[in-house]
Tab-separated table of C-alpha atoms and ligand atoms in Angstrom:
chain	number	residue	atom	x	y	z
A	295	UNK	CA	-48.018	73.695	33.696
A	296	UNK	CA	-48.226	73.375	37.297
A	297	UNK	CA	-51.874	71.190	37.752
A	298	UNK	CA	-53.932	72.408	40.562
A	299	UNK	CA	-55.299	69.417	41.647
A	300	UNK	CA	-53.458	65.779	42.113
A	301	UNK	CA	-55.184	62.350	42.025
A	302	UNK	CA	-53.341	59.612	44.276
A	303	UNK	CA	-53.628	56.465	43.443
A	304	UNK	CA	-51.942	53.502	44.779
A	305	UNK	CA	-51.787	50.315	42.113
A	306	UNK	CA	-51.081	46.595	43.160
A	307	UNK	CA	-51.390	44.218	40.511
A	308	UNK	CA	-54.592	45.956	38.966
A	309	UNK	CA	-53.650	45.400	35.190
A	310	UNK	CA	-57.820	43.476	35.199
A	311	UNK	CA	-59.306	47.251	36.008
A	312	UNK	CA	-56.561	49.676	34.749
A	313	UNK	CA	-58.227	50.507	31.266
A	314	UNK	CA	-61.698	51.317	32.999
A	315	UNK	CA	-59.640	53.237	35.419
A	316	UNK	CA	-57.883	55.400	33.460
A	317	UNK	CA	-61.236	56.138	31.155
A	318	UNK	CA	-63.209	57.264	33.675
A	319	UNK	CA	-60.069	59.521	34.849
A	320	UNK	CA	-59.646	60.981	31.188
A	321	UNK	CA	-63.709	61.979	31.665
A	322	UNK	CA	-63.512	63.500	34.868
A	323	UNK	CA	-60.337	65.514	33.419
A	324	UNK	CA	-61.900	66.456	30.553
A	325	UNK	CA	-65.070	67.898	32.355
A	326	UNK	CA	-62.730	69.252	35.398
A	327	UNK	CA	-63.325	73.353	35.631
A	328	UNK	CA	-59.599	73.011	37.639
A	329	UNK	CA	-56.880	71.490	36.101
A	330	UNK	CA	-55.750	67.946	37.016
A	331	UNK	CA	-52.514	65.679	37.427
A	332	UNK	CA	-53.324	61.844	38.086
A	333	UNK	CA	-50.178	60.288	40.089
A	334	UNK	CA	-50.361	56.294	40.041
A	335	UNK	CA	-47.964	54.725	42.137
A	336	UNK	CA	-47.104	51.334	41.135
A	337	UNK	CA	-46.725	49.479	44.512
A	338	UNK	CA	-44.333	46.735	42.981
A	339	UNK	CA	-47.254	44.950	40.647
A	340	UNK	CA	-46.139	41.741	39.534
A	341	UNK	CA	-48.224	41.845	36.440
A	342	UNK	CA	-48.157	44.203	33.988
A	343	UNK	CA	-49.281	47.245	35.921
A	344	UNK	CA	-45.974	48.819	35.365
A	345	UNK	CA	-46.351	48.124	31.925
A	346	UNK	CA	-49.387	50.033	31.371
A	347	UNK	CA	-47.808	52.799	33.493
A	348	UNK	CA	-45.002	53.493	31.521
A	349	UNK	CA	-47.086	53.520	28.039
A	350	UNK	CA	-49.916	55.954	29.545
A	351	UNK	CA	-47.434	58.197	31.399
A	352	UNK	CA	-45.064	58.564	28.698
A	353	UNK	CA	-47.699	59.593	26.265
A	354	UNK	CA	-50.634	61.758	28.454
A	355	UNK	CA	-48.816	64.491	30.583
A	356	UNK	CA	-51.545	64.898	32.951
A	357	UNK	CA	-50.036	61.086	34.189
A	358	UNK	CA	-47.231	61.059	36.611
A	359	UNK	CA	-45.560	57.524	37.547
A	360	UNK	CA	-43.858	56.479	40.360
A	361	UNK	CA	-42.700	53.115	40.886
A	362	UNK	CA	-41.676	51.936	43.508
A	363	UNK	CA	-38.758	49.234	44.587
A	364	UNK	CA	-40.595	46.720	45.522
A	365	UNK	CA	-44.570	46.170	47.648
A	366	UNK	CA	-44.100	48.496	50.273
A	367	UNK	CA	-47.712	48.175	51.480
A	368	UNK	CA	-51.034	50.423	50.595
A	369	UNK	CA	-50.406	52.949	53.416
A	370	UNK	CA	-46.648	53.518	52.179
A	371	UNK	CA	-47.703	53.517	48.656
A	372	UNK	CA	-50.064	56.590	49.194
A	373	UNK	CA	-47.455	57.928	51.170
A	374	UNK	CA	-45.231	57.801	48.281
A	375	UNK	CA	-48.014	59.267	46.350
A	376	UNK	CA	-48.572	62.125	48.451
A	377	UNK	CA	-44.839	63.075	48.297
A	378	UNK	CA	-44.996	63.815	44.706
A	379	UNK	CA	-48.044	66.076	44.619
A	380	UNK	CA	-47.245	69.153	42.671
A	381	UNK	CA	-51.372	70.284	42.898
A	382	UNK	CA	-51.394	74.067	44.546
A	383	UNK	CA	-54.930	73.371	45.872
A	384	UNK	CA	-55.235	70.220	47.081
A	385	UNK	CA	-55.122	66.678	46.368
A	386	UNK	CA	-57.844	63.557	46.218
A	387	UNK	CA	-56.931	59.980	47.116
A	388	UNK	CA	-59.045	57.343	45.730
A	389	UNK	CA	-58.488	53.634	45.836
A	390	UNK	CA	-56.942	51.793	42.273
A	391	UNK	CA	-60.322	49.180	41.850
A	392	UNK	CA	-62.804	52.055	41.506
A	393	UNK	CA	-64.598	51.692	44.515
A	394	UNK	CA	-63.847	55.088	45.085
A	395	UNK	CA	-66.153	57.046	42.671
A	396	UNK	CA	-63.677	59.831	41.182
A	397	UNK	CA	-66.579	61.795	40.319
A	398	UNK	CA	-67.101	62.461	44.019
A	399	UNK	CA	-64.496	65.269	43.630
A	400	UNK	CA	-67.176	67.846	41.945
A	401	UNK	CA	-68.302	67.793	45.575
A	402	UNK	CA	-64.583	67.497	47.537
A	403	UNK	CA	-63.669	70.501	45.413
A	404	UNK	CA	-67.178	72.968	45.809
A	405	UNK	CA	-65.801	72.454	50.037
A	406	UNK	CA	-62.628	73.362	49.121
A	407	UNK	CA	-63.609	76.409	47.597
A	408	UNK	CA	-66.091	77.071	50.599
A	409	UNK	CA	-63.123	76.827	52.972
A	410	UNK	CA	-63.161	73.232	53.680
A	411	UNK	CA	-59.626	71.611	54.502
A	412	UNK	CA	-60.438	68.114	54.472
A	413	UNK	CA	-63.690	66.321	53.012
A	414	UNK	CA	-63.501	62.205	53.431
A	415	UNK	CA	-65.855	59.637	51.971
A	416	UNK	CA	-68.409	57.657	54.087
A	417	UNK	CA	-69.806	54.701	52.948
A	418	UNK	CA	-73.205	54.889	53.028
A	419	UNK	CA	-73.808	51.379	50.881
A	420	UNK	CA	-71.153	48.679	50.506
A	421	UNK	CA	-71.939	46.813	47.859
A	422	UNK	CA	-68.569	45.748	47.826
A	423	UNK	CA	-68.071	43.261	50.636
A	424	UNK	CA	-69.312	40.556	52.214
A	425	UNK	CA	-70.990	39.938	55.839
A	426	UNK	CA	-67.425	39.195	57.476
A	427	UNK	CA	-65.706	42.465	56.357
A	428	UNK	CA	-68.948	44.835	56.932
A	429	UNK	CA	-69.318	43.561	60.527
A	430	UNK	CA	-65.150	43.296	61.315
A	431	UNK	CA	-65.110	46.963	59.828
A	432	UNK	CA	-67.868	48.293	61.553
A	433	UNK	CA	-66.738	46.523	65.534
A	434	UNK	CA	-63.368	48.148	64.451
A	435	UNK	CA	-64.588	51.432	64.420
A	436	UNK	CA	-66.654	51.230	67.468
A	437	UNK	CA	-63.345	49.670	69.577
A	438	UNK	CA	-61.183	51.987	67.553
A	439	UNK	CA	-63.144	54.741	69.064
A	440	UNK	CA	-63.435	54.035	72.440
A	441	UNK	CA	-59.906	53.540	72.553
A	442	UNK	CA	-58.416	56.123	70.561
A	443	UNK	CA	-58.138	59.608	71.496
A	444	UNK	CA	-58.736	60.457	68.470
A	445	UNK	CA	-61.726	58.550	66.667
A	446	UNK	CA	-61.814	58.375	62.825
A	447	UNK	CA	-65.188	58.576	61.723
A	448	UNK	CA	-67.315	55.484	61.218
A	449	UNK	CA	-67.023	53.820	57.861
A	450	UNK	CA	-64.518	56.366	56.744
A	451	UNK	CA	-61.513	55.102	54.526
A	452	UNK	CA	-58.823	56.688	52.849
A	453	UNK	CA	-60.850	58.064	49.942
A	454	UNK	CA	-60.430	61.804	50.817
A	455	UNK	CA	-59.834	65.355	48.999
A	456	UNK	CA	-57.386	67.229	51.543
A	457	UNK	CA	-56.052	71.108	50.914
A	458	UNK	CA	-52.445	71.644	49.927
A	459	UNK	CA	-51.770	73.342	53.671
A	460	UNK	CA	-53.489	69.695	55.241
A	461	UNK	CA	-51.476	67.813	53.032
A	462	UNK	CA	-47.780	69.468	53.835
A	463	UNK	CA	-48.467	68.754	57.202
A	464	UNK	CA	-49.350	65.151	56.906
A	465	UNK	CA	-46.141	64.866	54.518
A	466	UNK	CA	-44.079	66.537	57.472
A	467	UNK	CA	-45.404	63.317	59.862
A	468	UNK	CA	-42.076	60.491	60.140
A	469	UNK	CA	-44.285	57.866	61.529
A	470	UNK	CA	-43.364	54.272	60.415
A	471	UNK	CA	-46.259	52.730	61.321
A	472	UNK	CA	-48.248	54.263	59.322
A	473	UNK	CA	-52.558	54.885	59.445
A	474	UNK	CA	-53.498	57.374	57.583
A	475	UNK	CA	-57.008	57.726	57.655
A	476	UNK	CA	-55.935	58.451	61.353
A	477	UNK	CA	-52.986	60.688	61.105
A	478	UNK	CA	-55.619	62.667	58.394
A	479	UNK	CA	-58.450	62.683	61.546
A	480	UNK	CA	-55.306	63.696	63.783
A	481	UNK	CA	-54.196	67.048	61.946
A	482	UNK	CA	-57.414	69.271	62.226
A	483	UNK	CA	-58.210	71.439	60.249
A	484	UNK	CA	-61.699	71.969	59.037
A	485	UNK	CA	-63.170	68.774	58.204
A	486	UNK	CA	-66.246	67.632	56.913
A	487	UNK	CA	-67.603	64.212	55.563
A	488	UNK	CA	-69.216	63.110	52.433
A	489	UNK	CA	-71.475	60.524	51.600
A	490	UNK	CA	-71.019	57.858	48.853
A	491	UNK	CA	-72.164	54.791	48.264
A	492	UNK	CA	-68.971	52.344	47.550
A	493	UNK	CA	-68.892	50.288	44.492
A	494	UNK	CA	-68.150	46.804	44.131
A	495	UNK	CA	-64.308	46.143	42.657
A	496	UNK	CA	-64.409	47.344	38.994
A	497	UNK	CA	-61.854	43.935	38.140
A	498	UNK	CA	-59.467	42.185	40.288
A	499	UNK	CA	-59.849	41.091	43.564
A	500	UNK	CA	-58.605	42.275	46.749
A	501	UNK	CA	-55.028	42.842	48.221
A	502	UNK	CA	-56.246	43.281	51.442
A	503	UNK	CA	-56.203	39.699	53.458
A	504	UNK	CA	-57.753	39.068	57.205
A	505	UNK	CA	-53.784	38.973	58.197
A	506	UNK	CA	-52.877	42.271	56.442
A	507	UNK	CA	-56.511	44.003	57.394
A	508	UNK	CA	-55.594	42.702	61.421
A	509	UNK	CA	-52.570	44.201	61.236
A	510	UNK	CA	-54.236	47.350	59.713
A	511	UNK	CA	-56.998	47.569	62.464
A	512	UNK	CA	-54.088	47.091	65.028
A	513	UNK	CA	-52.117	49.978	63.944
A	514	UNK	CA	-55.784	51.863	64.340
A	515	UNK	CA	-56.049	51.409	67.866
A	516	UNK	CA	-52.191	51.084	68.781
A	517	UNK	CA	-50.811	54.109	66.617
A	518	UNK	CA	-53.481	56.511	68.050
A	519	UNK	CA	-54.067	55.121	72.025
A	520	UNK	CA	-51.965	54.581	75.336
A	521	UNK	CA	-55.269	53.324	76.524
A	522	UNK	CA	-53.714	49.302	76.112
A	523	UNK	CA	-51.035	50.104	78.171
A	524	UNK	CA	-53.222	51.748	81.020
A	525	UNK	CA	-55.285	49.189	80.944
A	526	UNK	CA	-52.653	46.737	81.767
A	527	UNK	CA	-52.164	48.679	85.322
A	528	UNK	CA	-55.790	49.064	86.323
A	529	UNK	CA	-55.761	45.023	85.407
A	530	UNK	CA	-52.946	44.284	87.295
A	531	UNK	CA	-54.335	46.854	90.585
A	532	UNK	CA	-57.834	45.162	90.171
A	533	UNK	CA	-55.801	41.933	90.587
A	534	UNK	CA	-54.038	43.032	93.804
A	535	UNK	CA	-57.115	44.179	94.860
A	536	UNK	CA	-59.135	40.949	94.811
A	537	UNK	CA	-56.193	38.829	96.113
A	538	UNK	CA	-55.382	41.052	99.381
A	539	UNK	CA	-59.234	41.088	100.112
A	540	UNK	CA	-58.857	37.127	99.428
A	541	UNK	CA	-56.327	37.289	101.954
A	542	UNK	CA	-58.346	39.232	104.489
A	543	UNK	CA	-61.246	36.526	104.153
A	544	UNK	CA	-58.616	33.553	104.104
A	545	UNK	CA	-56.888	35.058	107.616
A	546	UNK	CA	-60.448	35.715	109.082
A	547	UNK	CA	-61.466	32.365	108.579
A	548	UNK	CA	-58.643	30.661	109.655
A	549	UNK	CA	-58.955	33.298	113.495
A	550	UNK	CA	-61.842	33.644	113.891
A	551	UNK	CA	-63.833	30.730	112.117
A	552	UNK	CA	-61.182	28.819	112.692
A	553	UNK	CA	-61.848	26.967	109.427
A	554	UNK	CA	-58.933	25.748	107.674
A	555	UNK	CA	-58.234	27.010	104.250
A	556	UNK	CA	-60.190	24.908	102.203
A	557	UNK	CA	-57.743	23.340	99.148
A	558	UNK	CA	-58.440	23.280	95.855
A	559	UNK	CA	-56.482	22.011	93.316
A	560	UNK	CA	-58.931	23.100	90.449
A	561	UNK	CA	-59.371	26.101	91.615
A	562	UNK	CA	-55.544	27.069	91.920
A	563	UNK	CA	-55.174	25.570	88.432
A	564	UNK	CA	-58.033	28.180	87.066
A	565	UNK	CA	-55.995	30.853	88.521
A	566	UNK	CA	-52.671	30.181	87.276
A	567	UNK	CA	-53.770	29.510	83.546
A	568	UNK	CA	-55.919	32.524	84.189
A	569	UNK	CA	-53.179	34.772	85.121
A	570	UNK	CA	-50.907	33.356	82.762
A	571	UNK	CA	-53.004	33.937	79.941
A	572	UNK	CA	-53.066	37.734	81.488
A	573	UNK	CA	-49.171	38.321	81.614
A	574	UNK	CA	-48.892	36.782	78.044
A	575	UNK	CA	-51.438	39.476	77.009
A	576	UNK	CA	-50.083	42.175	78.692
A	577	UNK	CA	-46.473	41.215	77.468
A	578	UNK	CA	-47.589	41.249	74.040
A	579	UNK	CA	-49.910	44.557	74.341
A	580	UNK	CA	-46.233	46.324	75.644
A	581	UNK	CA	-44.758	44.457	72.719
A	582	UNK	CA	-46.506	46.453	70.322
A	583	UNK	CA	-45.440	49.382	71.673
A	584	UNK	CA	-41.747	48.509	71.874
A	585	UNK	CA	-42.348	47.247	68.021
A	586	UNK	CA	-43.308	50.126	67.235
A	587	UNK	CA	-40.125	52.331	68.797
A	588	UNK	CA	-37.903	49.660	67.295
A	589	UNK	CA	-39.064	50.595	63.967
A	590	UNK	CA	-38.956	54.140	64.380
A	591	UNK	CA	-35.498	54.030	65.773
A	592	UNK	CA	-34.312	52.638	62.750
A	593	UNK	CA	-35.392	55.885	60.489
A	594	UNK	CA	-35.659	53.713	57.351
A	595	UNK	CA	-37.296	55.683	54.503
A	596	UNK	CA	-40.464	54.459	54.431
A	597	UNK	CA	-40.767	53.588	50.990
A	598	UNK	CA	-37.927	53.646	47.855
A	599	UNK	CA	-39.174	55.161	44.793
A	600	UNK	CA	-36.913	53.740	42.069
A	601	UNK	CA	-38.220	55.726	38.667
A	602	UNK	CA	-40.481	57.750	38.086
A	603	UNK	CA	-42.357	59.784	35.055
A	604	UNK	CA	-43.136	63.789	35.175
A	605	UNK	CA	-44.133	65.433	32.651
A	606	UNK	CA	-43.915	62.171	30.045
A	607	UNK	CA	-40.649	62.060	30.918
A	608	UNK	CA	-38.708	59.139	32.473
A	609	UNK	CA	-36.429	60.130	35.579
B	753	UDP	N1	-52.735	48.359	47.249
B	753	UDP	C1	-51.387	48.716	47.206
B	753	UDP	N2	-50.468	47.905	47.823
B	753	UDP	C2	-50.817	46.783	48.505
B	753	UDP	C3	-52.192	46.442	48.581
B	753	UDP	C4	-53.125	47.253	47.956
B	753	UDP	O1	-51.023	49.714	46.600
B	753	UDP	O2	-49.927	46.105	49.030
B	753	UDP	C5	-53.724	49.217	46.565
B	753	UDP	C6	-54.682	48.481	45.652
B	753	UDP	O3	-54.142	48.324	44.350
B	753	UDP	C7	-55.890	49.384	45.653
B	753	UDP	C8	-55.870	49.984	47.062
B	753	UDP	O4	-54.546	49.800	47.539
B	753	UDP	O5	-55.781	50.444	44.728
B	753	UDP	C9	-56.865	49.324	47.992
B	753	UDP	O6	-56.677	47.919	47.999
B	753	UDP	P1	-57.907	46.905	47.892
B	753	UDP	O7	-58.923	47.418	46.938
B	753	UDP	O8	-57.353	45.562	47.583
B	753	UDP	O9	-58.461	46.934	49.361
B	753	UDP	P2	-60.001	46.763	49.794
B	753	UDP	O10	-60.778	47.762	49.015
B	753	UDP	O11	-60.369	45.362	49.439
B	753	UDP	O12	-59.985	47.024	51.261
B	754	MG	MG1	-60.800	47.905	47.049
C-alpha cells in the first residue's frame, strides 16, 4: 500500500541509538491516524548501521533502505532520502540521534491538513550543545541573513514536514552544493514554523566537526548571496577613493605647502600587507564562486544509491 506519509532519515554510524530510534518510530506509527513509511538512508556507516538496516527493513514493511555507495555527506544523504519518497501527502525529515522529536509530526501534519506547505522546527531549548556551537550557530544566522537574499529562519535546521507539491519541487533543484534548509526557505510556498525544544543526542556523538559545520555555514551564505562578490567592488572603489583623495592632499602639499612628501617606510609597509591581505580575500571570496560552477559543470549525480529495500524486499 502506497503510505501517505514518509519519514527521512539520514544514518552515519548510529548503530549506539538505532534501537531507541526505531522504538520510538514503531510508537508514533502505531498511534499515526495517516499511514506511515520510515526511509533510513545509510550514509556509508562503518559500523553496523547497515546491518541493522537490512534485518529491520527486510522484516517491517513500513521500513524502506537505501544505502548508499559510500559517505556522501548529510545534505546528499537526505537528498537521497527525499528521492525515494513514495508518501502522497507529504514527508518529515528528522535527524538519526533523536534530537529531532518524531512526535512533533502530530503538529507538522494538523498544518498540513489546514493548508500548510511547509512547517520547520525551531529550537527553542538546546540542550544539546555546548557554548561554542550555540553562539557559532546563532552569529551564523544573523550574517547568514544579512547576506542572503533569502534568510532561513533563526535556529531553524533541517527537521521539517514539507507537502508532496513542496517536496517535487525541491527534488527538481540540480544544485551540487547543496543547503537545504535554504533551498526549503527558497521555494515558497506557505510556510510556517514550529517550536521544539531539541534534545540532547539519544547515543553517539556527533558527525558534524568545526571543519565540516564551516564548510556548511559557507555554503549558507555563498549558495544563497552575490552579496561577497559586490562587496569586493564597493571595497576595491572605496580603495580608489581614499588613494586619489591621498593624491589630491599629497600634490597640494607638495604646490602649495611646498612640503615634501613625508616618507614612511612603516607606513608603506602597513599598506602593502594591508592590501595584500585584501586581494588574497577577494581572490578566494571569487574562488568560491568559481568552485562552485566547477562542480556544477561536472553534473555528477550527487549521490550513488547502491541497494536498496522496498517493500522488505532487496533491490
Ligand atoms: N549524517 C549523515 N552523514 C554524515 C554526517 C551525518 O547522514 O556524513 C547524519 C547523522 O547520522 C544524523 C544527522 O545526519 O542523523 C545529523 O548529524 P549529527 O547529529 O551528527 O549533527 P548535529 O546534530 O551534531 O549537528
Ligand atoms: Mg545531531
Amino acid at each position: 500500500m502506497t503510505p501517505q506519509i514518509s519519514i527521512v532519515v539520514p544514518l552515519y554510524n548510529e548503530e549506539a541509538g538505532f534501537n531507541t530510534l526505531v522504538n520510538r518510530l514503531n510508537a508514533l506509527m502505531d498511534s499515526f491516524p495517516a499511514s506511515i513509511e520510515v526511509i533510513f538512508v545509510n550514509d556509508g556507516s562503518k559500523d553496523s548501521t547497515p546491518k541493522l538496516m537490512h534485518q529491520l527493513a527486510l522484516t517491517d514493511k513500513r521500513y524502506q533502505g537505501v544505502f548508499l555507495s559510500r559517505n556522501f555527506g548529510h545534505q546528499y544523504a537526505l537528498t537521497a532520502g527525499l528521492s525515494c519518497v513514495r508518501g502522497t501527502e507529504g514527508v518529515m525529515v528528522i535527524d538519526g540521534d533523536l534530537q529531532d522529536p518524531p512526535e512533533l509530526l502530530t503538529q507538522y501534519y494538523k498544518n498540513y491538513k489546514d493548508g500548510i506547505d511547509i512547517s520547520y522546527g525551531v529550537r527553542t531549548m538546546r540542550a544539546d550543545e555546548g557554548w561554542f556551537k550555540r553562539v557559532t550557530s546563532s552569529y551564523f544566522y544573523k550574517v547568514q541573513s544579512k547576506f542572503s537574499n533569502i534568510s532561513i529562519p533563526s535556529n531553524s535546521g533541517d527537521f521539517c514536514f514539507m507537502s508532496r507539491a513542496a517536496l517535487d519541487v525541491l527534488n527538481m533543484m540540480p544544485e551540487e552544493s547543496r543547503f537545504i534548509r535554504g533551498m526549503r526557505a527558497w521555494i515558497g510556498f506557505k510556510q510556517m514554523p514550529v517550536p521544539f525544544d531539541r534534545q540532547e543526542r539519544a547515543a553517539g556523538e556527533t558527525k558534524y566537526p568545526f571543519k565540516k559545520m564551516l564548510k556548511f555555514a559557507m555554503n549558507g551564505i555563498f549558495n544563497f548571496s552575490e552579496t561577497p562578490i559586490r562587496m569586493i567592488t564597493y571595497l576595491g572603489l572605496g580603495a580608489t577613493i581614499i588613494s586619489l583623495l591621498y593624491l589630491g592632499y599629497t600634490l597640494y602639499k607638495k604646490f602649495y605647502l611646498h612640503d615634501a612628501v613625508s616618507s614612511g617606510f612603516s607606513g608603506l609597509l602597513f599598506a602593502i600587507i594591508l592590501f595584500s591581505g585584501v586581494q588574497l580575500i577577494s581572490l578566494g571570496i571569487i574562488g568560491e564562486y568559481v568552485l562552485r560552477i566547477f562542480f556544477q559543470a561536472k553534473q555528477r549525480p550527487l549521490f550513488i544509491i547502491s541497494q536498496r529495500i522496498v517493500d522488505g524486499e532487496l533491490k
